[in-house]
């Protein structure tokens, strides 16, 4: 190497375009809480952090049993057939319980591919359906799907969710976003960050749009059946007669196993239009995507033996947390909470015009952290939705109450309207 030569190394275009704003904010050195006030973070959707939500004992027993017989060999790329069949039977049972489409063909192991978490399952779906230059429609607001899409050269087009209609899809706007390069629509239900749970009627309207434009749907249903009392969840594929659907789910949320890295894709294809896509998914599964071998072997027992009471108790507890947060936040000057129907989150609108010294939702959340040591994620850039912030509902209830009281204190300090008049007016 001569004296005049210098190293010139650059990251790839894939790396340059790959960005996770949640992680960037979470790990930022600018996250400086008030040193005099104990930090309460309502940011990361990991329900196990404070040990008030944990996996079921039956899950731990299933893993112990699998571990005793696991020699940690590679499994087959789409996952063990016995485990894939267990997922198929789990899904069949859920579909049958709704008795919507009487002629639903039962799913088999051939319709299931295991993946290293629901995130990886989603990436596989994006990659199998779209090429560079194509686009996929995402909801706005939404979790960070673009982290997995944009780096692949695939474009993103956003359709609106309506916060004043319990985060329903704006169907007219959805349809206006479709163009000749659109390859799929992603539907997240129950939703993150909104806590939306769509009615059967609304889901049928979404399917009409997809069928009219002959577009498949990627259904992110990792929060499936995680709904609050009186709210019914409908798997999108259980309602679809003609639209082919790739449903992604896993053990992360409903089974309270965020680090299990056990997810799956269910290929719902009543009219055999996914034949080539199905082959493509199995091709992609060969790229070392298979999940942890012990979890794969434990999966049949986890799905079979986890009692319904475990799910009911968790959703009821999160519902109570949501009520506690909502009832405090709705009394705060300058913000409007939107009560969720399920999942683990609550979105809050900031009436920024009432906060003269705060310019953006990001500014709001930074000042809240700096002054009162409450960590929440801003709607932008985290969820591509300015003017809002999101709180996580799985921290202990007393911490949620304390955090919301601090948010109220923060609003009373910074909101320009008279807080007493605001409270009296409701």
PDB file of N, CA and C in Angstrom, residues 115 117-127 143 145 148 186 218-220 248 264-265:
ATOM      1  N   UNK A 115     -40.872 -19.393  10.703  1.00  0.00           N
ATOM      2  CA  UNK A 115     -39.858 -18.355  10.504  1.00  0.00           C
ATOM      3  C   UNK A 115     -39.289 -17.941  11.847  1.00  0.00           C
ATOM      4  N   UNK A 117     -39.406 -15.668  14.020  1.00  0.00           N
ATOM      5  CA  UNK A 117     -40.194 -14.544  14.503  1.00  0.00           C
ATOM      6  C   UNK A 117     -41.153 -14.027  13.452  1.00  0.00           C
ATOM      7  N   UNK A 118     -42.170 -13.298  13.898  1.00  0.00           N
ATOM      8  CA  UNK A 118     -43.163 -12.739  12.984  1.00  0.00           C
ATOM      9  C   UNK A 118     -42.535 -11.694  12.066  1.00  0.00           C
ATOM     10  N   UNK A 119     -41.542 -10.975  12.556  1.00  0.00           N
ATOM     11  CA  UNK A 119     -40.872  -9.971  11.717  1.00  0.00           C
ATOM     12  C   UNK A 119     -40.237 -10.624  10.502  1.00  0.00           C
ATOM     13  N   UNK A 120     -39.585 -11.760  10.709  1.00  0.00           N
ATOM     14  CA  UNK A 120     -38.965 -12.458   9.591  1.00  0.00           C
ATOM     15  C   UNK A 120     -40.025 -13.024   8.655  1.00  0.00           C
ATOM     16  N   UNK A 121     -41.138 -13.488   9.229  1.00  0.00           N
ATOM     17  CA  UNK A 121     -42.238 -13.971   8.393  1.00  0.00           C
ATOM     18  C   UNK A 121     -42.739 -12.863   7.475  1.00  0.00           C
ATOM     19  N   UNK A 122     -42.875 -11.663   8.024  1.00  0.00           N
ATOM     20  CA  UNK A 122     -43.326 -10.528   7.229  1.00  0.00           C
ATOM     21  C   UNK A 122     -42.325 -10.187   6.121  1.00  0.00           C
ATOM     22  N   UNK A 123     -41.038 -10.201   6.464  1.00  0.00           N
ATOM     23  CA  UNK A 123     -40.030  -9.894   5.450  1.00  0.00           C
ATOM     24  C   UNK A 123     -40.086 -10.906   4.310  1.00  0.00           C
ATOM     25  N   UNK A 124     -40.291 -12.160   4.633  1.00  0.00           N
ATOM     26  CA  UNK A 124     -40.404 -13.189   3.602  1.00  0.00           C
ATOM     27  C   UNK A 124     -41.577 -12.890   2.664  1.00  0.00           C
ATOM     28  N   UNK A 125     -42.681 -12.432   3.235  1.00  0.00           N
ATOM     29  CA  UNK A 125     -43.855 -12.087   2.416  1.00  0.00           C
ATOM     30  C   UNK A 125     -43.558 -10.900   1.511  1.00  0.00           C
ATOM     31  N   UNK A 126     -42.905  -9.878   2.048  1.00  0.00           N
ATOM     32  CA  UNK A 126     -42.556  -8.717   1.231  1.00  0.00           C
ATOM     33  C   UNK A 126     -41.672  -9.139   0.056  1.00  0.00           C
ATOM     34  N   UNK A 127     -40.683  -9.971   0.347  1.00  0.00           N
ATOM     35  CA  UNK A 127     -39.717 -10.357  -0.671  1.00  0.00           C
ATOM     36  C   UNK A 127     -40.322 -11.262  -1.733  1.00  0.00           C
ATOM     37  N   UNK A 143     -46.528   0.265  12.597  1.00  0.00           N
ATOM     38  CA  UNK A 143     -45.244  -0.213  13.097  1.00  0.00           C
ATOM     39  C   UNK A 143     -44.228  -0.161  11.959  1.00  0.00           C
ATOM     40  N   UNK A 145     -42.707  -1.430   9.439  1.00  0.00           N
ATOM     41  CA  UNK A 145     -42.545  -2.393   8.337  1.00  0.00           C
ATOM     42  C   UNK A 145     -41.528  -1.918   7.305  1.00  0.00           C
ATOM     43  N   UNK A 148     -38.026  -3.281   6.867  1.00  0.00           N
ATOM     44  CA  UNK A 148     -37.775  -4.528   6.137  1.00  0.00           C
ATOM     45  C   UNK A 148     -38.028  -4.387   4.635  1.00  0.00           C
ATOM     46  N   UNK A 186     -50.968  -4.455   3.048  1.00  0.00           N
ATOM     47  CA  UNK A 186     -50.762  -4.996   4.397  1.00  0.00           C
ATOM     48  C   UNK A 186     -51.854  -4.489   5.321  1.00  0.00           C
ATOM     49  N   UNK A 218     -51.316  -9.124   2.842  1.00  0.00           N
ATOM     50  CA  UNK A 218     -50.460  -9.632   3.920  1.00  0.00           C
ATOM     51  C   UNK A 218     -51.134  -9.233   5.215  1.00  0.00           C
ATOM     52  N   UNK A 219     -51.579 -10.212   5.989  1.00  0.00           N
ATOM     53  CA  UNK A 219     -52.298  -9.940   7.233  1.00  0.00           C
ATOM     54  C   UNK A 219     -51.346 -10.137   8.413  1.00  0.00           C
ATOM     55  N   UNK A 220     -50.955  -9.042   9.042  1.00  0.00           N
ATOM     56  CA  UNK A 220     -50.151  -9.119  10.267  1.00  0.00           C
ATOM     57  C   UNK A 220     -51.123  -9.288  11.429  1.00  0.00           C
ATOM     58  N   UNK A 248     -49.443 -13.660   8.868  1.00  0.00           N
ATOM     59  CA  UNK A 248     -48.235 -13.766   9.684  1.00  0.00           C
ATOM     60  C   UNK A 248     -48.590 -13.648  11.165  1.00  0.00           C
ATOM     61  N   UNK A 264     -44.664 -17.601  12.057  1.00  0.00           N
ATOM     62  CA  UNK A 264     -45.095 -18.449  10.946  1.00  0.00           C
ATOM     63  C   UNK A 264     -45.878 -17.651   9.917  1.00  0.00           C
ATOM     64  N   UNK A 265     -45.897 -18.213   8.720  1.00  0.00           N
ATOM     65  CA  UNK A 265     -46.739 -17.720   7.631  1.00  0.00           C
ATOM     66  C   UNK A 265     -47.768 -18.797   7.330  1.00  0.00           C
TER      67      UNK A 265
END
